[in-house]
PDB file of C-alpha atoms in Angstrom:
ATOM      1  CA  MET A  31     108.983  31.453  24.443  1.00 37.00           C
ATOM      2  CA  LYS A  32     108.804  28.324  26.513  1.00 36.00           C
ATOM      3  CA  LYS A  33     111.683  26.725  28.414  1.00 39.00           C
ATOM      4  CA  PHE A  34     112.303  23.141  29.352  1.00 35.00           C
ATOM      5  CA  ILE A  35     114.157  23.091  32.674  1.00 35.00           C
ATOM      6  CA  SER A  36     116.016  20.124  34.089  1.00 36.00           C
ATOM      7  CA  ILE A  37     117.301  20.588  37.665  1.00 34.00           C
ATOM      8  CA  ILE A  38     119.498  18.092  39.489  1.00 33.00           C
ATOM      9  CA  SER A  39     119.583  18.547  43.282  1.00 32.00           C
ATOM     10  CA  TYR A  40     122.739  20.456  44.168  1.00 35.00           C
ATOM     11  CA  PHE A  41     123.283  18.366  47.287  1.00 31.00           C
ATOM     12  CA  SER A  42     123.464  15.119  45.301  1.00 32.00           C
ATOM     13  CA  LEU A  43     126.095  16.325  42.819  1.00 34.00           C
ATOM     14  CA  ILE A  44     129.193  14.223  42.262  1.00 33.00           C
ATOM     15  CA  LEU A  45     131.928  16.855  42.330  1.00 34.00           C
ATOM     16  CA  PHE A  46     135.324  16.639  40.675  1.00 35.00           C
ATOM     17  CA  ASN A  47     138.822  18.002  41.071  1.00 38.00           C
ATOM     18  CA  ILE A  48     139.212  21.088  38.836  1.00 40.00           C
ATOM     19  CA  ALA A  49     142.923  21.796  38.895  1.00 45.00           C
ATOM     20  CA  ALA A  50     142.688  23.249  35.378  1.00 75.00           C
ATOM     21  CA  PHE A  51     140.003  24.073  32.851  1.00 87.00           C
ATOM     22  CA  ASP A  52     140.061  23.858  29.074  1.00 90.00           C
ATOM     23  CA  TRP A  53     138.482  26.395  26.770  1.00 91.00           C
ATOM     24  CA  PRO A  54     134.992  25.190  25.710  1.00 92.00           C
ATOM     25  CA  ILE A  55     135.816  25.490  21.989  1.00 89.00           C
ATOM     26  CA  GLU A  56     138.644  23.988  19.947  1.00 84.00           C
ATOM     27  CA  ASN A  57     141.706  25.898  18.723  1.00 77.00           C
ATOM     28  CA  PHE A  58     141.019  28.900  20.896  1.00 78.00           C
ATOM     29  CA  ASN A  59     142.947  32.159  20.490  1.00 73.00           C
ATOM     30  CA  ALA A  60     142.451  35.814  21.410  1.00 71.00           C
ATOM     31  CA  ASN A  61     140.998  36.658  18.005  1.00 75.00           C
ATOM     32  CA  LEU A  62     138.092  34.277  18.665  1.00 80.00           C
ATOM     33  CA  ILE A  63     136.674  36.532  21.406  1.00 83.00           C
ATOM     34  CA  ASN A  64     133.832  38.775  20.292  1.00 83.00           C
ATOM     35  CA  SER A  65     133.099  40.205  23.752  1.00 85.00           C
ATOM     36  CA  ASN A  66     135.455  40.090  26.743  1.00 89.00           C
ATOM     37  CA  PHE A  67     134.878  39.683  30.445  1.00 93.00           C
ATOM     38  CA  GLY A  68     134.468  43.206  31.832  1.00 93.00           C
ATOM     39  CA  GLN A  69     133.449  44.884  28.579  1.00 92.00           C
ATOM     40  CA  GLU A  70     130.219  46.846  28.347  1.00 90.00           C
ATOM     41  CA  ARG A  71     127.317  44.761  27.133  1.00 84.00           C
ATOM     42  CA  GLY A  72     123.806  46.125  27.073  1.00 80.00           C
ATOM     43  CA  GLY A  73     124.819  48.892  29.471  1.00 82.00           C
ATOM     44  CA  ILE A  74     126.291  46.562  32.106  1.00 86.00           C
ATOM     45  CA  ILE A  75     129.649  44.996  32.878  1.00 91.00           C
ATOM     46  CA  SER A  76     129.810  41.663  31.056  1.00 89.00           C
ATOM     47  CA  THR A  77     130.449  38.601  33.215  1.00 92.00           C
ATOM     48  CA  SER A  78     130.891  36.390  30.131  1.00 89.00           C
ATOM     49  CA  ILE A  79     133.229  35.715  27.277  1.00 90.00           C
ATOM     50  CA  ILE A  80     131.418  35.494  23.939  1.00 88.00           C
ATOM     51  CA  PHE A  81     133.225  33.798  21.096  1.00 86.00           C
ATOM     52  CA  SER A  82     133.212  35.191  17.579  1.00 81.00           C
ATOM     53  CA  GLU A  83     132.890  31.930  15.634  1.00 79.00           C
ATOM     54  CA  PRO A  84     130.031  29.375  15.740  1.00 81.00           C
ATOM     55  CA  GLU A  85     132.137  26.550  17.182  1.00 83.00           C
ATOM     56  CA  PRO A  86     130.721  23.369  18.799  1.00 88.00           C
ATOM     57  CA  THR A  87     130.899  23.508  22.599  1.00 91.00           C
ATOM     58  CA  LYS A  88     132.559  20.997  24.927  1.00 93.00           C
ATOM     59  CA  ALA A  89     132.798  20.629  28.711  1.00 94.00           C
ATOM     60  CA  SER A  90     135.750  22.622  30.012  1.00 93.00           C
ATOM     61  CA  GLU A  91     136.164  20.317  33.033  1.00 92.00           C
ATOM     62  CA  ASN A  92     134.636  17.203  34.610  1.00 93.00           C
ATOM     63  CA  GLY A  93     131.263  18.198  35.996  1.00 93.00           C
ATOM     64  CA  THR A  94     127.669  17.264  36.691  1.00 93.00           C
ATOM     65  CA  LEU A  95     124.611  18.741  35.021  1.00 92.00           C
ATOM     66  CA  LEU A  96     122.962  21.259  37.320  1.00 89.00           C
ATOM     67  CA  ILE A  97     120.500  23.073  35.040  1.00 86.00           C
ATOM     68  CA  SER A  98     119.646  23.081  31.363  1.00 83.00           C
ATOM     69  CA  MET A  99     117.336  25.602  29.721  1.00 80.00           C
ATOM     70  CA  ILE A 100     115.900  25.034  26.269  1.00 73.00           C
ATOM     71  CA  GLU A 101     113.890  27.664  24.423  1.00 63.00           C
ATOM     72  CA  GLU A 102     111.044  26.590  22.196  1.00 50.00           C
ATOM     73  CA  SER A 103     108.671  28.546  19.988  1.00 43.00           C
ATOM     74  CA  ASP A 104     105.458  29.262  21.852  1.00 38.00           C
ATOM     75  CA  ASP A 105     103.125  32.110  22.746  1.00 35.00           C
ATOM     76  CA  THR A 106     103.967  32.000  26.456  1.00 32.00           C
ATOM     77  CA  SER A 107     107.062  32.562  28.555  1.00 31.00           C
ATOM     78  CA  LEU A 108     107.859  31.001  31.897  1.00 28.00           C
ATOM     79  CA  PHE A 109     110.794  33.374  32.348  1.00 32.00           C
ATOM     80  CA  THR A 110     113.432  35.052  30.256  1.00 37.00           C
ATOM     81  CA  THR A 111     117.159  34.378  30.059  1.00 48.00           C
ATOM     82  CA  SER A 112     119.911  36.210  28.213  1.00 67.00           C
ATOM     83  CA  LEU A 113     121.701  32.874  27.796  1.00 76.00           C
ATOM     84  CA  GLY A 114     119.059  31.365  25.545  1.00 79.00           C
ATOM     85  CA  ASN A 115     119.502  27.604  25.096  1.00 85.00           C
ATOM     86  CA  SER A 116     122.008  26.935  27.847  1.00 87.00           C
ATOM     87  CA  MET A 117     123.535  24.487  30.279  1.00 89.00           C
ATOM     88  CA  ILE A 118     125.266  24.769  33.667  1.00 92.00           C
ATOM     89  CA  LEU A 119     127.788  22.236  34.960  1.00 94.00           C
ATOM     90  CA  ALA A 120     128.742  22.001  38.643  1.00 94.00           C
ATOM     91  CA  HIS A 121     132.346  21.296  39.604  1.00 92.00           C
ATOM     92  CA  ASN A 122     134.438  21.024  42.746  1.00 84.00           C
ATOM     93  CA  ASP A 123     134.671  23.849  45.315  1.00 80.00           C
ATOM     94  CA  GLN A 124     131.219  25.197  44.377  1.00 87.00           C
ATOM     95  CA  MET A 125     132.369  26.231  40.915  1.00 90.00           C
ATOM     96  CA  LEU A 126     130.002  26.369  37.950  1.00 93.00           C
ATOM     97  CA  THR A 127     130.592  26.684  34.223  1.00 94.00           C
ATOM     98  CA  VAL A 128     127.818  28.157  32.086  1.00 93.00           C
ATOM     99  CA  TYR A 129     127.419  27.545  28.342  1.00 92.00           C
ATOM    100  CA  GLY A 130     124.913  29.792  26.568  1.00 88.00           C
ATOM    101  CA  ASN A 131     123.521  30.376  23.082  1.00 86.00           C
ATOM    102  CA  LEU A 132     123.506  26.678  22.216  1.00 88.00           C
ATOM    103  CA  ASP A 133     121.722  24.668  19.556  1.00 84.00           C
ATOM    104  CA  LYS A 134     118.489  23.270  20.998  1.00 84.00           C
ATOM    105  CA  ASP A 135     118.506  19.872  19.289  1.00 86.00           C
ATOM    106  CA  THR A 136     122.089  18.819  20.081  1.00 84.00           C
ATOM    107  CA  LEU A 137     121.823  20.124  23.654  1.00 84.00           C
ATOM    108  CA  TYR A 138     118.617  18.207  24.295  1.00 76.00           C
ATOM    109  CA  SER A 139     120.089  15.061  22.741  1.00 82.00           C
ATOM    110  CA  ASN A 140     123.171  15.194  24.986  1.00 81.00           C
ATOM    111  CA  ILE A 141     121.387  15.893  28.276  1.00 80.00           C
ATOM    112  CA  LYS A 142     118.928  13.032  27.670  1.00 80.00           C
ATOM    113  CA  ARG A 143     121.851  10.591  27.638  1.00 80.00           C
ATOM    114  CA  LYS A 144     123.929  11.745  30.618  1.00 84.00           C
ATOM    115  CA  ILE A 145     124.243  14.066  33.601  1.00 89.00           C
ATOM    116  CA  ASN A 146     127.960  13.493  34.290  1.00 93.00           C
ATOM    117  CA  PHE A 147     130.322  15.084  31.782  1.00 92.00           C
ATOM    118  CA  ASN A 148     134.048  14.571  31.392  1.00 93.00           C
ATOM    119  CA  LYS A 149     136.390  17.301  30.239  1.00 93.00           C
ATOM    120  CA  GLY A 150     136.091  17.557  26.463  1.00 92.00           C
ATOM    121  CA  ASP A 151     132.698  15.838  26.197  1.00 93.00           C
ATOM    122  CA  PRO A 152     130.392  17.458  23.598  1.00 92.00           C
ATOM    123  CA  ILE A 153     127.726  19.727  25.044  1.00 91.00           C
ATOM    124  CA  ALA A 154     126.016  21.155  21.960  1.00 88.00           C
ATOM    125  CA  ASP A 155     126.550  22.878  18.658  1.00 86.00           C
ATOM    126  CA  CYS A 156     126.403  26.647  18.604  1.00 83.00           C
ATOM    127  CA  GLY A 157     122.943  28.183  18.371  1.00 76.00           C
ATOM    128  CA  ALA A 158     121.333  31.582  17.943  1.00 68.00           C
ATOM    129  CA  SER A 159     119.267  32.476  20.987  1.00 59.00           C
ATOM    130  CA  GLY A 160     119.249  34.734  24.041  1.00 54.00           C
ATOM    131  CA  TRP A 161     121.129  37.986  23.514  1.00 52.00           C
ATOM    132  CA  ASN A 162     123.094  36.501  20.624  1.00 51.00           C
ATOM    133  CA  LYS A 163     120.329  35.860  18.104  1.00 51.00           C
ATOM    134  CA  ASP A 164     122.361  37.454  15.325  1.00 52.00           C
ATOM    135  CA  GLN A 165     125.783  36.320  16.533  1.00 52.00           C
ATOM    136  CA  GLY A 166     125.622  32.541  16.345  1.00 62.00           C
ATOM    137  CA  SER A 167     128.416  32.326  18.920  1.00 80.00           C
ATOM    138  CA  VAL A 168     128.787  30.654  22.295  1.00 86.00           C
ATOM    139  CA  GLU A 169     128.609  32.569  25.577  1.00 88.00           C
ATOM    140  CA  PHE A 170     130.732  31.201  28.448  1.00 92.00           C
ATOM    141  CA  GLN A 171     130.840  31.987  32.178  1.00 92.00           C
ATOM    142  CA  VAL A 172     132.618  30.677  35.266  1.00 93.00           C
ATOM    143  CA  ILE A 173     130.845  31.250  38.595  1.00 92.00           C
ATOM    144  CA  ASP A 174     132.177  30.830  42.142  1.00 92.00           C
ATOM    145  CA  VAL A 175     129.013  30.145  44.127  1.00 90.00           C
ATOM    146  CA  SER A 176     130.759  30.356  47.515  1.00 90.00           C
ATOM    147  CA  LYS A 177     131.896  33.948  46.865  1.00 90.00           C
ATOM    148  CA  ASN A 178     128.943  35.037  44.731  1.00 89.00           C
ATOM    149  CA  THR A 179     131.280  36.148  41.959  1.00 92.00           C
ATOM    150  CA  ALA A 180     131.884  35.578  38.274  1.00 93.00           C
ATOM    151  CA  ILE A 181     135.498  34.671  37.491  1.00 94.00           C
ATOM    152  CA  ASN A 182     137.386  35.868  34.448  1.00 93.00           C
ATOM    153  CA  PRO A 183     137.750  32.601  32.469  1.00 92.00           C
ATOM    154  CA  LYS A 184     141.281  33.591  31.426  1.00 90.00           C
ATOM    155  CA  ILE A 185     142.427  32.966  35.013  1.00 90.00           C
ATOM    156  CA  LEU A 186     141.393  29.298  34.985  1.00 89.00           C
ATOM    157  CA  MET A 187     141.663  28.276  31.346  1.00 86.00           C
ATOM    158  CA  THR A 188     144.689  27.074  29.424  1.00 81.00           C
ATOM    159  CA  ARG A 189     146.853  30.176  29.005  1.00 80.00           C
ATOM    160  CA  ILE A 190     146.879  31.947  25.656  1.00 78.00           C
ATOM    161  CA  ASN A 191     150.039  33.795  24.649  1.00 79.00           C
ATOM    162  CA  THR A 192     148.545  36.654  22.662  1.00 83.00           C
ATOM    163  CA  GLU A 193     146.203  39.515  23.488  1.00 85.00           C
ATOM    164  CA  ILE A 194     144.550  42.142  21.315  1.00 86.00           C
ATOM    165  CA  ASN A 195     146.404  45.434  21.776  1.00 89.00           C
ATOM    166  CA  LEU A 196     144.875  47.837  24.250  1.00 91.00           C
ATOM    167  CA  LEU A 197     144.364  51.507  23.502  1.00 89.00           C
ATOM    168  CA  LEU A 198     144.724  54.237  26.120  1.00 93.00           C
ATOM    169  CA  ALA A 199     143.384  57.481  24.678  1.00 92.00           C
ATOM    170  CA  ASN A 200     141.000  60.408  25.237  1.00 93.00           C
ATOM    171  CA  ILE A 201     141.776  60.659  28.960  1.00 96.00           C
ATOM    172  CA  VAL A 202     139.305  62.909  30.777  1.00 97.00           C
ATOM    173  CA  VAL A 203     138.449  63.604  34.396  1.00 97.00           C
ATOM    174  CA  GLU A 204     135.040  64.367  35.847  1.00 97.00           C
ATOM    175  CA  ASN A 205     134.667  66.810  38.725  1.00 95.00           C
ATOM    176  CA  LYS A 206     131.993  66.837  41.419  1.00 93.00           C
ATOM    177  CA  ASN A 207     129.720  68.919  39.163  1.00 94.00           C
ATOM    178  CA  GLY A 208     129.806  66.310  36.411  1.00 94.00           C
ATOM    179  CA  ASP A 209     131.972  68.427  34.105  1.00 95.00           C
ATOM    180  CA  LEU A 210     134.382  66.535  31.849  1.00 96.00           C
ATOM    181  CA  LEU A 211     137.879  68.027  31.530  1.00 96.00           C
ATOM    182  CA  GLU A 212     140.406  66.823  28.949  1.00 95.00           C
ATOM    183  CA  LEU A 213     143.825  66.235  30.471  1.00 95.00           C
ATOM    184  CA  LYS A 214     145.613  67.002  27.219  1.00 92.00           C
ATOM    185  CA  SER A 215     144.401  70.606  27.400  1.00 93.00           C
ATOM    186  CA  VAL A 216     143.445  71.367  31.017  1.00 93.00           C
ATOM    187  CA  LYS A 217     146.389  71.468  33.444  1.00 93.00           C
ATOM    188  CA  SER A 218     144.971  73.290  36.473  1.00 96.00           C
ATOM    189  CA  PHE A 219     142.316  71.823  38.743  1.00 96.00           C
ATOM    190  CA  SER A 220     140.469  72.654  41.923  1.00 96.00           C
ATOM    191  CA  SER A 221     141.105  70.256  44.789  1.00 96.00           C
ATOM    192  CA  GLY A 222     138.582  67.464  45.254  1.00 96.00           C
ATOM    193  CA  ASN A 223     137.708  63.953  44.129  1.00 97.00           C
ATOM    194  CA  TYR A 224     137.812  63.223  40.391  1.00 97.00           C
ATOM    195  CA  LYS A 225     136.701  60.271  38.275  1.00 97.00           C
ATOM    196  CA  VAL A 226     139.183  59.364  35.549  1.00 98.00           C
ATOM    197  CA  TYR A 227     137.983  57.926  32.223  1.00 97.00           C
ATOM    198  CA  ALA A 228     139.585  56.648  29.031  1.00 96.00           C
ATOM    199  CA  LYS A 229     138.098  55.811  25.660  1.00 95.00           C
ATOM    200  CA  LYS A 230     136.511  52.352  25.561  1.00 93.00           C
ATOM    201  CA  ASN A 231     138.438  49.592  23.816  1.00 88.00           C
ATOM    202  CA  LYS A 232     135.912  48.308  21.266  1.00 83.00           C
ATOM    203  CA  ASN A 233     137.649  44.997  20.563  1.00 82.00           C
ATOM    204  CA  THR A 234     138.990  44.159  24.005  1.00 87.00           C
ATOM    205  CA  SER A 235     138.993  45.272  27.641  1.00 90.00           C
ATOM    206  CA  PRO A 236     141.759  45.946  30.192  1.00 94.00           C
ATOM    207  CA  TYR A 237     142.474  43.282  32.770  1.00 94.00           C
ATOM    208  CA  LYS A 238     143.594  45.979  35.192  1.00 96.00           C
ATOM    209  CA  THR A 239     143.469  49.784  35.335  1.00 97.00           C
ATOM    210  CA  SER A 240     145.358  51.997  37.790  1.00 98.00           C
ATOM    211  CA  ILE A 241     145.817  55.639  38.730  1.00 98.00           C
ATOM    212  CA  THR A 242     148.913  57.069  40.412  1.00 98.00           C
ATOM    213  CA  LEU A 243     149.655  60.455  41.912  1.00 97.00           C
ATOM    214  CA  ASN A 244     153.371  61.208  42.203  1.00 96.00           C
ATOM    215  CA  GLY A 245     154.127  57.525  41.722  1.00 95.00           C
ATOM    216  CA  VAL A 246     151.739  56.255  44.432  1.00 97.00           C
ATOM    217  CA  ILE A 247     148.786  54.077  43.408  1.00 97.00           C
ATOM    218  CA  VAL A 248     145.572  55.762  44.540  1.00 97.00           C
ATOM    219  CA  ASP A 249     143.075  53.435  42.846  1.00 98.00           C
ATOM    220  CA  SER A 250     143.215  50.174  40.906  1.00 97.00           C
ATOM    221  CA  LEU A 251     140.441  48.142  39.281  1.00 97.00           C
ATOM    222  CA  GLN A 252     141.194  44.520  38.420  1.00 94.00           C
ATOM    223  CA  TYR A 253     138.888  42.438  36.262  1.00 95.00           C
ATOM    224  CA  ASP A 254     139.749  39.017  37.650  1.00 94.00           C
ATOM    225  CA  THR A 255     136.335  38.700  39.287  1.00 95.00           C
ATOM    226  CA  ILE A 256     133.021  40.552  39.134  1.00 94.00           C
ATOM    227  CA  GLY A 257     130.891  40.470  42.266  1.00 93.00           C
ATOM    228  CA  LEU A 258     127.173  40.613  42.918  1.00 90.00           C
ATOM    229  CA  ASP A 259     125.753  42.947  45.568  1.00 89.00           C
ATOM    230  CA  ALA A 260     121.979  43.302  46.002  1.00 85.00           C
ATOM    231  CA  ASN A 261     121.471  42.069  42.421  1.00 84.00           C
ATOM    232  CA  LYS A 262     123.926  44.629  41.050  1.00 89.00           C
ATOM    233  CA  ILE A 263     127.284  43.580  39.630  1.00 92.00           C
ATOM    234  CA  TYR A 264     130.455  45.428  40.510  1.00 95.00           C
ATOM    235  CA  VAL A 265     134.237  45.571  40.102  1.00 96.00           C
ATOM    236  CA  SER A 266     136.380  46.194  43.173  1.00 95.00           C
ATOM    237  CA  GLY A 267     138.754  49.137  43.463  1.00 94.00           C
ATOM    238  CA  LYS A 268     139.117  51.430  46.433  1.00 93.00           C
ATOM    239  CA  LYS A 269     135.348  50.915  46.602  1.00 95.00           C
ATOM    240  CA  LYS A 270     132.742  48.899  44.712  1.00 96.00           C
ATOM    241  CA  TYR A 271     132.242  50.257  41.204  1.00 97.00           C
ATOM    242  CA  TYR A 272     128.929  49.252  39.618  1.00 96.00           C
ATOM    243  CA  SER A 273     127.975  49.161  35.939  1.00 94.00           C
ATOM    244  CA  ASN A 274     126.643  52.710  36.029  1.00 94.00           C
ATOM    245  CA  ASP A 275     130.009  53.820  37.448  1.00 96.00           C
ATOM    246  CA  ILE A 276     132.251  51.975  34.981  1.00 96.00           C
ATOM    247  CA  TYR A 277     130.186  52.779  31.887  1.00 94.00           C
ATOM    248  CA  SER A 278     128.317  55.937  32.822  1.00 91.00           C
ATOM    249  CA  ARG A 279     129.628  57.907  29.843  1.00 87.00           C
ATOM    250  CA  ASP A 280     129.242  57.219  26.124  1.00 85.00           C
ATOM    251  CA  ASP A 281     132.446  55.803  24.619  1.00 92.00           C
ATOM    252  CA  LEU A 282     134.281  56.048  27.965  1.00 95.00           C
ATOM    253  CA  GLN A 283     135.348  53.515  30.597  1.00 96.00           C
ATOM    254  CA  LEU A 284     136.155  54.392  34.197  1.00 97.00           C
ATOM    255  CA  ILE A 285     139.830  53.928  35.109  1.00 97.00           C
ATOM    256  CA  GLY A 286     139.303  54.817  38.769  1.00 97.00           C
ATOM    257  CA  GLU A 287     139.073  57.786  41.105  1.00 97.00           C
ATOM    258  CA  ALA A 288     141.674  60.147  42.552  1.00 97.00           C
ATOM    259  CA  MET A 289     141.637  62.813  45.240  1.00 97.00           C
ATOM    260  CA  PHE A 290     143.413  65.932  43.972  1.00 96.00           C
ATOM    261  CA  THR A 291     145.100  67.882  46.788  1.00 96.00           C
ATOM    262  CA  PRO A 292     146.783  71.302  46.423  1.00 96.00           C
ATOM    263  CA  GLY A 293     150.201  71.382  44.803  1.00 96.00           C
ATOM    264  CA  LYS A 294     151.906  70.201  41.647  1.00 96.00           C
ATOM    265  CA  SER A 295     151.432  66.516  40.834  1.00 96.00           C
ATOM    266  CA  THR A 296     152.184  63.891  38.242  1.00 97.00           C
ATOM    267  CA  LEU A 297     149.030  61.962  37.363  1.00 97.00           C
ATOM    268  CA  GLY A 298     149.660  58.515  35.879  1.00 97.00           C
ATOM    269  CA  ILE A 299     147.058  56.421  34.023  1.00 97.00           C
ATOM    270  CA  TYR A 300     147.680  52.710  33.391  1.00 97.00           C
ATOM    271  CA  ALA A 301     145.844  49.982  31.461  1.00 96.00           C
ATOM    272  CA  GLU A 302     147.168  46.406  31.561  1.00 96.00           C
ATOM    273  CA  ASP A 303     146.154  43.302  29.617  1.00 93.00           C
ATOM    274  CA  PHE A 304     146.070  39.758  30.974  1.00 91.00           C
ATOM    275  CA  LEU A 305     149.654  39.059  29.846  1.00 91.00           C
ATOM    276  CA  GLY A 306     151.001  42.065  31.739  1.00 92.00           C
ATOM    277  CA  ASN A 307     151.458  44.376  28.746  1.00 93.00           C
ATOM    278  CA  VAL A 308     150.951  47.925  30.000  1.00 95.00           C
ATOM    279  CA  LYS A 309     149.855  51.122  28.295  1.00 95.00           C
ATOM    280  CA  THR A 310     150.522  54.296  30.272  1.00 96.00           C
ATOM    281  CA  VAL A 311     150.217  58.064  29.956  1.00 96.00           C
ATOM    282  CA  SER A 312     151.134  60.763  32.479  1.00 96.00           C
ATOM    283  CA  TYR A 313     150.263  64.413  32.975  1.00 96.00           C
ATOM    284  CA  GLN A 314     151.804  67.251  34.952  1.00 97.00           C
ATOM    285  CA  ILE A 315     148.964  69.044  36.706  1.00 96.00           C
ATOM    286  CA  SER A 316     148.565  71.905  39.151  1.00 97.00           C
ATOM    287  CA  ILE A 317     145.960  71.683  41.912  1.00 95.00           C
ATOM    288  CA  HIS A 318     144.683  74.654  43.898  1.00 94.00           C
TER     289      HIS A 318
END
């Protein structure tokens, strides 16, 4: 694989006001998401949204070309990229939008003609490259360079009024020995710190998860941003939770952690989507 790389000096960018973004494909709705921000992807927390249909891609806001990467058939490789044929636009306030898995020919044609893009300008047709060779669907990211974080695109894009229903099932806790205990059957626990997991949502991902003990929030993970720390991505809760924390168990996703102290308690588990729809379960437990 060989890449053609076009880099425009960051310090010479003409930056624009980005009061609002548009989705990079037409007629967007929740059913057009194949993989959500925060879902597991290749064993890590995804910082992208991947669309399910091979739609043409457009600029989500006024921006200036920062980098384009075009894969070509060859026996050598300068470096690898999960984005495949891709393009990055720079916007105001050190914001970037990233468009991956694009068609090589239309991308190359567009970047030869211009470096400044207006909202809605064509970027490229959908391709089949990077991690999505069999998907034929666009991968999209929003990056805040100043904070070294990826932003959930749903925060900045035109609001959608539907979400795929969340599931909240198979709740288990993990003790310090790594034993998994099902809350539907185990009601008595030794005191100590416990990790709380729920079954992964295959078609979507919670925007926020929370744990309460006797009505008090003891941990909450919110997937509005995903940070980068020493080349490892993480979600913030009462501490930084990395990919191997969130998705350390097959078919399970970490909800958070809770310190069990002696006495009788009500343990509450919450999962919330971007529109504020909440799924919740609670358990009466005894701690000794």
